Each structure stands twice: as structure tokens, then as C-alpha cells.
Amino acid sequence: MGGRPGRGVAAEEEITMSACKGSGRRKTSGAVGDQSWLTTVLLVSCPVMLVGPSCAGCPGDARQEAVPSSVSGTQNNFDGGPIITTPAAPTVSIPSVETDASTTVAPLRGTTEGCPAGMARIEGGTFGQRKNRKVKPFCMQRTEVTLARYAECVAAGGCEAPAQGEACNWGVAGRESHPINCVTYKQASTYCNWIGARLPGEDEWEWAARGRSAATKYPWGDVPPSKQLCWSGAEPRTSTCPVRSFPEGDSLDGISDLSGNVSEWTSTRGPARSERSPFSYVVRGGDWSIDTPDLLRADVTDFSEPASAFDGRGFRCVADVNG
């Protein structure tokens, strides 16, 4: 579920990781190697003209959408990150980057009551053979965290740059609306905390992916995978897809890519996988490289060491319902 063998990054130390390569491994620092690339990503994610003398969160003369200058402090924007204010300029918000220009956007399902922008409300309930797995209502991001969103956190100093390597999206032009991948558990959790959210628990993730009490095999229902998702069973793939490229594969609540594209970190601990770590974390969802339908089922569980990173691994965040 974390990617084909050899495509991952099994870190000896968190600050020095192997690159995500299709075969073999090499050391990489994970630092931003090309500042101009990061600047370009931030410019792409700020497409609306800035009103005011500066742009908080974007470099240079980047363009953003202004909001009233009476707003002060740091706010949470669950489509991106904290909205940073400065005394000399109005507060600005960064518009959502969910698809690229070639993606057909379908109407969103579900409700957003009590949830921040970019998140859908998932009603609570119980499931499992003994109905002993209980989930409270929560909010879940409709898409996996994109490269553009993660780059905002890196530029603001809130997140570390992830590993670079073959099929890793960091440092690759034109991948702004693809999910960020090749991230460790710590990097994923740090980003979610940065926007005032958290990683989902395993039960929350499965409850959302199986249509809640409908208990479907896949997010879209019980029909086996075909063209509802980003995977290698329908056509050969060498990397991720832009988020929400396959709205027909959305869940009952309008959550995209819960199966395929990248598998996702959860906050639930699992057993030790090696001597390098006394525990692992549960990973869910399968990834773009998988061509076996059963590995994409919403009830399939995988485990990964906290410091590992794969080109088939990303994440999304959740938050508690407000009110």
C-alpha cells in the first residue's frame, strides 16, 4: 500500500533520507534545491490580484485575493494554511488549488455544516462486525493535500521540504495540483497542525471511505475499480494524478481519491515493522501504482514506519465539527 518495493524512503535519520526511486536508493537531504521552483509554485497557487502593498504568504509581487483589512491575527484556512497578517498590508487568503486546468470539476456531494472551507462533514456512527467501532462527527478535507498547499507551509517556515526523487512531486514543475508525496509521518502531521487540524484516525478514515453505515467495498460503492480512480489497473501510470481528477470515484460525502492516487497516513499506531522503530502507523487507501483491485478496498490496512516516505504516500487532514 505504500508503493512498490524500492520506491520508498526508509530513513536512517529523519533529516537524511533515501530518494524515492523506482529501483535502488540514494541519499537526499530533502531541502529545497531550487528556490525559483518554489516561487513558481506559490505564484501558481495565488492567481488572484493582490490588493495592497504586499502579499503575506507569497513571494515578491505574487497575486492573492484580499479580504477586509479589519481582520487581524492568524486564521485557519483548511484549503491551505494559516492566513498570515502584517501591519503594513491587508490580510490575504490563498484560493483553493484542487484541480488543474484540464480537470473537469463535478458538483460536490455531501454537506459542509460546521466544517471549514475545503472540508466535508462526516456524520458519526458505529461499525464493525460487533458494532464496537464508534466514530463521532468530524470534518475531512475533500482532497489530498496538494503540492501547492504544502509548499505554502514550507515557504512560511512551518514545514520541512519532503524528499526529492523519481516520482516524488516536490521540485517538479506542473505538479501544483497533484498530491504532495514522499512525506514522512512527522511531515504530514506537522502540516495538519499548521492549519489547525490533525491526521485522521484509522476508524475515521475507514468510516468515511466506506460510505459510513453503507459499508461499501470502495468509496464509490461495491463495483470493482475501473476508471473511477488514479491507479495502474485501467492504464499504466508512472506518477500521481491531479487531485479530484476522477469525481465519479468520490465517496458518499464527496471525498475524492480515498482509493488510489496516494495512500494516506493516519494517526493510529500499528506494530513494529523493523528494529528501526518500536511502532508503525496505519496507512490506508492504496496508490497510483497498484493494479490489483482488492488492494484498493476501503477496508484494507497497511502499516509503515514513521520515518518512511514513498512516492505513493500522501495525506489529508481532518478537524472536529464546530458546534
mmCIF file of C-alpha atoms in Angstrom:
data_model
loop_
_atom_site.group_PDB
_atom_site.id
_atom_site.type_symbol
_atom_site.label_atom_id
_atom_site.label_comp_id
_atom_site.label_asym_id
_atom_site.label_seq_id
_atom_site.Cartn_x
_atom_site.Cartn_y
_atom_site.Cartn_z
ATOM 1 C CA MET A 1 0.000 0.000 0.000
ATOM 2 C CA GLY A 2 2.967 2.337 0.450
ATOM 3 C CA GLY A 3 4.294 1.750 -3.056
ATOM 4 C CA ARG A 4 6.295 -0.885 -4.864
ATOM 5 C CA PRO A 5 9.417 -2.181 -3.088
ATOM 6 C CA GLY A 6 12.382 0.102 -3.621
ATOM 7 C CA ARG A 7 10.236 3.169 -4.299
ATOM 8 C CA GLY A 8 10.225 4.238 -0.693
ATOM 9 C CA VAL A 9 12.422 6.215 1.631
ATOM 10 C CA ALA A 10 13.402 4.264 4.738
ATOM 11 C CA ALA A 11 15.161 6.921 6.793
ATOM 12 C CA GLU A 12 18.151 6.086 8.981
ATOM 13 C CA GLU A 13 17.678 9.595 10.352
ATOM 14 C CA GLU A 14 14.710 11.831 9.653
ATOM 15 C CA ILE A 15 16.878 14.604 8.220
ATOM 16 C CA THR A 16 18.746 12.340 5.805
ATOM 17 C CA MET A 17 16.523 10.120 3.698
ATOM 18 C CA SER A 18 16.894 7.912 0.667
ATOM 19 C CA ALA A 19 15.288 9.243 -2.500
ATOM 20 C CA CYS A 20 12.021 7.802 -3.805
ATOM 21 C CA LYS A 21 13.331 5.876 -6.783
ATOM 22 C CA GLY A 22 11.886 3.085 -8.833
ATOM 23 C CA SER A 23 14.944 0.943 -8.186
ATOM 24 C CA GLY A 24 17.884 1.412 -5.862
ATOM 25 C CA ARG A 25 18.268 4.186 -3.306
ATOM 26 C CA ARG A 26 20.387 7.279 -2.876
ATOM 27 C CA LYS A 27 20.701 9.759 -0.044
ATOM 28 C CA THR A 28 18.933 13.104 -0.285
ATOM 29 C CA SER A 29 18.613 15.935 2.179
ATOM 30 C CA GLY A 30 15.043 16.884 1.324
ATOM 31 C CA ALA A 31 15.998 20.570 1.217
ATOM 32 C CA VAL A 32 14.572 22.970 -1.328
ATOM 33 C CA GLY A 33 17.099 22.687 -4.115
ATOM 34 C CA ASP A 34 15.665 25.339 -6.423
ATOM 35 C CA GLN A 35 14.151 28.407 -4.797
ATOM 36 C CA SER A 36 12.844 29.631 -8.156
ATOM 37 C CA TRP A 37 10.752 26.460 -8.441
ATOM 38 C CA LEU A 38 9.178 27.092 -5.029
ATOM 39 C CA THR A 39 8.478 30.690 -6.018
ATOM 40 C CA THR A 40 6.746 29.484 -9.182
ATOM 41 C CA VAL A 41 4.581 27.052 -7.198
ATOM 42 C CA LEU A 42 3.476 29.812 -4.848
ATOM 43 C CA LEU A 43 2.703 32.139 -7.733
ATOM 44 C CA VAL A 44 0.531 29.468 -9.330
ATOM 45 C CA SER A 45 -1.350 28.966 -6.065
ATOM 46 C CA CYS A 46 -2.041 32.723 -5.728
ATOM 47 C CA PRO A 47 -3.779 33.567 -9.040
ATOM 48 C CA VAL A 48 -5.977 36.477 -7.944
ATOM 49 C CA MET A 49 -4.648 40.059 -8.000
ATOM 50 C CA LEU A 50 -3.374 41.297 -4.646
ATOM 51 C CA VAL A 51 -4.996 44.419 -3.199
ATOM 52 C CA GLY A 52 -2.408 46.163 -1.053
ATOM 53 C CA PRO A 53 1.336 46.740 -0.959
ATOM 54 C CA SER A 54 2.463 43.233 -0.068
ATOM 55 C CA CYS A 55 1.421 39.586 -0.193
ATOM 56 C CA ALA A 56 1.600 37.577 3.022
ATOM 57 C CA GLY A 57 2.456 34.005 2.196
ATOM 58 C CA CYS A 58 3.555 34.657 -1.409
ATOM 59 C CA PRO A 59 6.990 35.790 -2.582
ATOM 60 C CA GLY A 60 7.711 39.011 -4.448
ATOM 61 C CA ASP A 61 4.727 40.523 -6.235
ATOM 62 C CA ALA A 62 2.634 37.332 -6.066
ATOM 63 C CA ARG A 63 -1.096 37.656 -6.613
ATOM 64 C CA GLN A 64 -3.660 36.834 -3.953
ATOM 65 C CA GLU A 65 -7.237 37.649 -3.101
ATOM 66 C CA ALA A 66 -7.566 40.354 -0.483
ATOM 67 C CA VAL A 67 -10.009 40.211 2.414
ATOM 68 C CA PRO A 68 -11.031 43.078 4.715
ATOM 69 C CA SER A 69 -8.093 44.709 6.485
ATOM 70 C CA SER A 70 -10.052 44.704 9.722
ATOM 71 C CA VAL A 71 -9.269 41.034 10.128
ATOM 72 C CA SER A 72 -6.188 40.542 12.284
ATOM 73 C CA GLY A 73 -4.153 37.722 13.765
ATOM 74 C CA THR A 74 -3.580 34.243 12.355
ATOM 75 C CA GLN A 75 -6.592 32.396 10.980
ATOM 76 C CA ASN A 76 -7.049 28.839 9.835
ATOM 77 C CA ASN A 77 -7.623 28.194 6.141
ATOM 78 C CA PHE A 78 -8.219 24.477 5.732
ATOM 79 C CA ASP A 79 -7.726 24.702 1.989
ATOM 80 C CA GLY A 80 -4.174 25.838 2.692
ATOM 81 C CA GLY A 81 -2.531 27.121 5.851
ATOM 82 C CA PRO A 82 -2.704 29.935 8.368
ATOM 83 C CA ILE A 83 -3.551 33.305 6.839
ATOM 84 C CA ILE A 84 -0.624 35.456 7.952
ATOM 85 C CA THR A 85 -1.249 39.148 8.555
ATOM 86 C CA THR A 86 1.221 42.030 8.624
ATOM 87 C CA PRO A 87 0.671 45.573 9.933
ATOM 88 C CA ALA A 88 1.529 47.102 6.552
ATOM 89 C CA ALA A 89 -0.915 45.135 4.436
ATOM 90 C CA PRO A 90 -4.441 43.730 4.433
ATOM 91 C CA THR A 91 -4.969 40.115 5.382
ATOM 92 C CA VAL A 92 -4.999 37.842 2.347
ATOM 93 C CA SER A 93 -6.329 34.372 1.707
ATOM 94 C CA ILE A 94 -4.975 31.861 -0.754
ATOM 95 C CA PRO A 95 -7.579 30.291 -3.054
ATOM 96 C CA SER A 96 -8.016 26.544 -3.131
ATOM 97 C CA VAL A 97 -5.900 24.510 -5.544
ATOM 98 C CA GLU A 98 -7.895 21.326 -6.115
ATOM 99 C CA THR A 99 -7.574 20.679 -9.841
ATOM 100 C CA ASP A 100 -5.564 21.767 -12.840
ATOM 101 C CA ALA A 101 -6.988 23.439 -15.929
ATOM 102 C CA SER A 102 -7.542 20.134 -17.696
ATOM 103 C CA THR A 103 -9.651 18.625 -14.916
ATOM 104 C CA THR A 104 -13.420 18.545 -15.259
ATOM 105 C CA VAL A 105 -14.973 19.703 -11.994
ATOM 106 C CA ALA A 106 -18.182 17.901 -10.996
ATOM 107 C CA PRO A 107 -20.692 19.166 -8.406
ATOM 108 C CA LEU A 108 -19.668 18.420 -4.833
ATOM 109 C CA ARG A 109 -21.671 15.944 -2.789
ATOM 110 C CA GLY A 110 -22.292 15.986 0.923
ATOM 111 C CA THR A 111 -22.680 18.781 3.443
ATOM 112 C CA THR A 112 -20.220 21.235 4.957
ATOM 113 C CA GLU A 113 -22.229 22.230 8.040
ATOM 114 C CA GLY A 114 -19.907 23.043 10.924
ATOM 115 C CA CYS A 115 -16.805 22.477 8.799
ATOM 116 C CA PRO A 116 -14.085 24.814 7.488
ATOM 117 C CA ALA A 117 -13.761 25.589 3.782
ATOM 118 C CA GLY A 118 -12.433 22.665 1.789
ATOM 119 C CA MET A 119 -13.793 20.085 4.223
ATOM 120 C CA ALA A 120 -16.937 17.951 4.202
ATOM 121 C CA ARG A 121 -18.908 16.901 7.257
ATOM 122 C CA ILE A 122 -18.886 13.176 8.024
ATOM 123 C CA GLU A 123 -21.698 12.134 10.352
ATOM 124 C CA GLY A 124 -20.778 9.756 13.155
ATOM 125 C CA GLY A 125 -21.915 6.218 13.877
ATOM 126 C CA THR A 126 -20.806 2.706 14.748
ATOM 127 C CA PHE A 127 -19.480 -0.058 12.515
ATOM 128 C CA GLY A 128 -17.625 -3.339 12.555
ATOM 129 C CA GLN A 129 -18.910 -6.881 12.981
ATOM 130 C CA ARG A 130 -19.759 -6.195 16.610
ATOM 131 C CA LYS A 131 -20.670 -2.551 16.059
ATOM 132 C CA ASN A 132 -17.910 -1.686 18.510
ATOM 133 C CA ARG A 133 -16.064 0.873 16.408
ATOM 134 C CA LYS A 134 -17.544 4.264 17.221
ATOM 135 C CA VAL A 135 -16.891 7.453 15.287
ATOM 136 C CA LYS A 136 -18.015 10.945 16.268
ATOM 137 C CA PRO A 137 -18.978 13.501 13.591
ATOM 138 C CA PHE A 138 -15.896 15.111 12.060
ATOM 139 C CA CYS A 139 -14.742 17.158 9.086
ATOM 140 C CA MET A 140 -12.459 15.754 6.380
ATOM 141 C CA GLN A 141 -10.596 17.504 3.579
ATOM 142 C CA ARG A 142 -12.264 16.770 0.259
ATOM 143 C CA THR A 143 -8.914 16.258 -1.446
ATOM 144 C CA GLU A 144 -5.478 15.055 -0.508
ATOM 145 C CA VAL A 145 -3.105 17.873 0.432
ATOM 146 C CA THR A 146 -1.598 19.211 -2.772
ATOM 147 C CA LEU A 147 1.977 20.162 -3.559
ATOM 148 C CA ALA A 148 0.910 23.820 -3.784
ATOM 149 C CA ARG A 149 -0.637 23.754 -0.326
ATOM 150 C CA TYR A 150 2.344 22.023 1.227
ATOM 151 C CA ALA A 151 4.706 24.484 -0.481
ATOM 152 C CA GLU A 152 2.927 27.341 1.291
ATOM 153 C CA CYS A 153 3.778 25.764 4.633
ATOM 154 C CA VAL A 154 7.414 25.243 3.618
ATOM 155 C CA ALA A 155 7.710 28.852 2.433
ATOM 156 C CA ALA A 156 6.253 30.085 5.729
ATOM 157 C CA GLY A 157 8.780 28.045 7.701
ATOM 158 C CA GLY A 158 6.142 25.777 9.209
ATOM 159 C CA CYS A 159 7.047 22.579 7.349
ATOM 160 C CA GLU A 160 10.129 20.725 6.145
ATOM 161 C CA ALA A 161 10.662 20.164 2.438
ATOM 162 C CA PRO A 162 9.991 16.492 1.625
ATOM 163 C CA ALA A 163 12.325 14.129 -0.188
ATOM 164 C CA GLN A 164 13.021 14.506 -3.892
ATOM 165 C CA GLY A 165 13.456 11.651 -6.326
ATOM 166 C CA GLU A 166 11.884 9.749 -9.173
ATOM 167 C CA ALA A 167 8.057 10.049 -8.975
ATOM 168 C CA CYS A 168 8.293 12.417 -5.980
ATOM 169 C CA ASN A 169 6.341 15.585 -6.787
ATOM 170 C CA TRP A 170 8.451 18.064 -4.820
ATOM 171 C CA GLY A 171 10.619 20.062 -7.206
ATOM 172 C CA VAL A 172 8.696 19.020 -10.325
ATOM 173 C CA ALA A 173 7.142 21.809 -12.402
ATOM 174 C CA GLY A 174 3.469 21.486 -13.267
ATOM 175 C CA ARG A 175 2.559 19.309 -10.276
ATOM 176 C CA GLU A 176 0.954 22.052 -8.192
ATOM 177 C CA SER A 177 -2.445 20.315 -8.100
ATOM 178 C CA HIS A 178 -1.019 16.831 -7.556
ATOM 179 C CA PRO A 179 -0.953 15.438 -4.009
ATOM 180 C CA ILE A 180 2.235 16.031 -2.096
ATOM 181 C CA ASN A 181 4.003 12.690 -1.705
ATOM 182 C CA CYS A 182 7.276 11.306 -0.318
ATOM 183 C CA VAL A 183 6.386 12.734 3.111
ATOM 184 C CA THR A 184 7.099 11.149 6.486
ATOM 185 C CA TYR A 185 4.530 10.812 9.251
ATOM 186 C CA LYS A 186 6.047 13.776 11.075
ATOM 187 C CA GLN A 187 5.894 15.979 7.980
ATOM 188 C CA ALA A 188 2.251 15.077 7.367
ATOM 189 C CA SER A 189 1.252 15.617 10.987
ATOM 190 C CA THR A 190 3.138 18.920 11.150
ATOM 191 C CA TYR A 191 1.274 20.280 8.135
ATOM 192 C CA CYS A 192 -2.121 19.334 9.569
ATOM 193 C CA ASN A 193 -1.223 21.003 12.865
ATOM 194 C CA TRP A 194 -0.077 24.080 10.937
ATOM 195 C CA ILE A 195 -3.586 24.583 9.550
ATOM 196 C CA GLY A 196 -5.168 23.836 12.928
ATOM 197 C CA ALA A 197 -6.201 20.295 12.036
ATOM 198 C CA ARG A 198 -4.893 16.743 12.537
ATOM 199 C CA LEU A 199 -4.418 13.451 10.742
ATOM 200 C CA PRO A 200 -7.468 11.156 10.766
ATOM 201 C CA GLY A 201 -7.641 8.105 12.976
ATOM 202 C CA GLU A 202 -7.910 4.760 11.188
ATOM 203 C CA ASP A 203 -11.587 4.362 12.148
ATOM 204 C CA GLU A 204 -12.430 7.864 10.922
ATOM 205 C CA TRP A 205 -10.703 7.193 7.619
ATOM 206 C CA GLU A 206 -12.447 3.856 7.022
ATOM 207 C CA TRP A 207 -15.846 5.180 8.117
ATOM 208 C CA ALA A 208 -15.593 7.958 5.525
ATOM 209 C CA ALA A 209 -14.184 5.717 2.781
ATOM 210 C CA ARG A 210 -16.892 3.067 3.141
ATOM 211 C CA GLY A 211 -19.822 5.450 2.925
ATOM 212 C CA ARG A 212 -20.398 5.342 6.658
ATOM 213 C CA SER A 213 -23.118 2.787 7.527
ATOM 214 C CA ALA A 214 -23.393 1.749 3.862
ATOM 215 C CA ALA A 215 -20.171 -0.224 4.461
ATOM 216 C CA THR A 216 -19.273 -0.348 0.761
ATOM 217 C CA LYS A 217 -16.165 -2.109 -0.514
ATOM 218 C CA TYR A 218 -14.874 1.023 -2.241
ATOM 219 C CA PRO A 219 -15.560 4.744 -1.721
ATOM 220 C CA TRP A 220 -17.896 4.848 -4.746
ATOM 221 C CA GLY A 221 -19.729 1.590 -3.940
ATOM 222 C CA ASP A 222 -19.224 -2.134 -4.485
ATOM 223 C CA VAL A 223 -18.397 -2.061 -8.205
ATOM 224 C CA PRO A 224 -14.741 -3.098 -8.771
ATOM 225 C CA PRO A 225 -12.258 -0.377 -9.813
ATOM 226 C CA SER A 226 -12.184 0.668 -13.447
ATOM 227 C CA LYS A 227 -11.916 4.335 -14.377
ATOM 228 C CA GLN A 228 -13.094 5.784 -11.065
ATOM 229 C CA LEU A 229 -9.626 6.454 -9.709
ATOM 230 C CA CYS A 230 -5.921 7.043 -10.329
ATOM 231 C CA TRP A 231 -4.409 3.539 -10.419
ATOM 232 C CA SER A 232 -2.454 1.336 -12.818
ATOM 233 C CA GLY A 233 -5.193 -1.209 -13.425
ATOM 234 C CA ALA A 234 -7.011 0.868 -16.048
ATOM 235 C CA GLU A 235 -3.883 2.222 -17.761
ATOM 236 C CA PRO A 236 -0.157 2.249 -16.953
ATOM 237 C CA ARG A 237 0.907 5.145 -14.736
ATOM 238 C CA THR A 238 4.276 6.484 -13.713
ATOM 239 C CA SER A 239 3.160 9.039 -11.125
ATOM 240 C CA THR A 240 0.257 10.640 -9.304
ATOM 241 C CA CYS A 241 -2.730 12.441 -10.866
ATOM 242 C CA PRO A 242 -4.095 15.922 -10.096
ATOM 243 C CA VAL A 243 -6.443 15.679 -7.121
ATOM 244 C CA ARG A 244 -10.123 15.115 -7.917
ATOM 245 C CA SER A 245 -9.387 14.022 -11.472
ATOM 246 C CA PHE A 246 -11.937 11.221 -11.036
ATOM 247 C CA PRO A 247 -15.066 12.656 -9.343
ATOM 248 C CA GLU A 248 -17.002 9.513 -10.243
ATOM 249 C CA GLY A 249 -14.890 7.806 -7.594
ATOM 250 C CA ASP A 250 -15.891 10.247 -4.842
ATOM 251 C CA SER A 251 -17.334 8.885 -1.622
ATOM 252 C CA LEU A 252 -20.919 9.319 -0.430
ATOM 253 C CA ASP A 253 -19.844 12.544 1.287
ATOM 254 C CA GLY A 254 -17.939 13.931 -1.698
ATOM 255 C CA ILE A 255 -14.418 12.982 -0.611
ATOM 256 C CA SER A 256 -12.039 12.400 -3.535
ATOM 257 C CA ASP A 257 -9.185 9.929 -4.019
ATOM 258 C CA LEU A 258 -9.810 7.866 -0.895
ATOM 259 C CA SER A 259 -8.802 4.971 -3.104
ATOM 260 C CA GLY A 260 -5.819 5.373 -5.419
ATOM 261 C CA ASN A 261 -3.577 8.354 -6.239
ATOM 262 C CA VAL A 262 -1.652 8.209 -2.938
ATOM 263 C CA SER A 263 -2.165 6.085 0.136
ATOM 264 C CA GLU A 264 -2.671 8.171 3.255
ATOM 265 C CA TRP A 265 -1.142 8.388 6.699
ATOM 266 C CA THR A 266 -3.446 8.008 9.705
ATOM 267 C CA SER A 267 -2.712 8.809 13.342
ATOM 268 C CA THR A 268 -3.357 5.231 14.505
ATOM 269 C CA ARG A 269 -0.315 3.293 15.673
ATOM 270 C CA GLY A 270 0.471 -0.208 14.470
ATOM 271 C CA PRO A 271 3.033 -2.909 15.289
ATOM 272 C CA ALA A 272 6.776 -2.541 14.870
ATOM 273 C CA ARG A 273 7.966 -3.204 11.313
ATOM 274 C CA SER A 274 11.695 -3.369 11.995
ATOM 275 C CA GLU A 275 14.312 -2.633 14.630
ATOM 276 C CA ARG A 276 14.477 0.985 13.450
ATOM 277 C CA SER A 277 11.178 1.885 15.121
ATOM 278 C CA PRO A 278 9.227 0.385 18.040
ATOM 279 C CA PHE A 279 5.941 1.057 16.253
ATOM 280 C CA SER A 280 4.408 1.908 12.893
ATOM 281 C CA TYR A 281 1.409 3.925 11.738
ATOM 282 C CA VAL A 282 -1.625 2.660 9.859
ATOM 283 C CA VAL A 283 -1.742 3.658 6.197
ATOM 284 C CA ARG A 284 -4.920 3.492 4.107
ATOM 285 C CA GLY A 285 -6.131 3.928 0.537
ATOM 286 C CA GLY A 286 -3.741 2.329 -1.960
ATOM 287 C CA ASP A 287 -1.834 4.346 -4.579
ATOM 288 C CA TRP A 288 -1.366 5.073 -8.278
ATOM 289 C CA SER A 289 0.987 2.114 -8.851
ATOM 290 C CA ILE A 290 -1.473 -0.579 -7.729
ATOM 291 C CA ASP A 291 -3.121 -2.731 -10.403
ATOM 292 C CA THR A 292 -4.883 -5.240 -8.118
ATOM 293 C CA PRO A 293 -8.486 -4.244 -7.236
ATOM 294 C CA ASP A 294 -8.559 -5.932 -3.821
ATOM 295 C CA LEU A 295 -5.629 -3.809 -2.626
ATOM 296 C CA LEU A 296 -7.763 -0.714 -3.178
ATOM 297 C CA ARG A 297 -10.659 -1.811 -0.975
ATOM 298 C CA ALA A 298 -11.581 0.641 1.765
ATOM 299 C CA ASP A 299 -11.121 -1.980 4.480
ATOM 300 C CA VAL A 300 -7.529 -2.909 3.583
ATOM 301 C CA THR A 301 -4.945 -1.915 6.186
ATOM 302 C CA ASP A 302 -1.223 -1.346 5.721
ATOM 303 C CA PHE A 303 1.491 -0.203 8.125
ATOM 304 C CA SER A 304 4.551 1.987 7.695
ATOM 305 C CA GLU A 305 7.407 3.230 9.859
ATOM 306 C CA PRO A 306 7.084 6.892 10.896
ATOM 307 C CA ALA A 307 10.278 7.999 9.105
ATOM 308 C CA SER A 308 9.487 6.206 5.846
ATOM 309 C CA ALA A 309 8.372 8.125 2.768
ATOM 310 C CA PHE A 310 7.097 6.784 -0.547
ATOM 311 C CA ASP A 311 6.110 8.249 -3.892
ATOM 312 C CA GLY A 312 2.770 6.512 -3.360
ATOM 313 C CA ARG A 313 2.199 8.072 0.062
ATOM 314 C CA GLY A 314 0.498 11.331 0.979
ATOM 315 C CA PHE A 315 -2.160 12.504 3.413
ATOM 316 C CA ARG A 316 -5.229 14.598 4.108
ATOM 317 C CA CYS A 317 -6.335 16.325 7.306
ATOM 318 C CA VAL A 318 -9.454 16.232 9.465
ATOM 319 C CA ALA A 319 -10.925 18.522 12.117
ATOM 320 C CA ASP A 320 -13.614 18.380 14.768
ATOM 321 C CA VAL A 321 -17.069 19.667 13.850
ATOM 322 C CA ASN A 322 -17.668 23.220 15.063
ATOM 323 C CA GLY A 323 -20.839 23.168 17.110
#
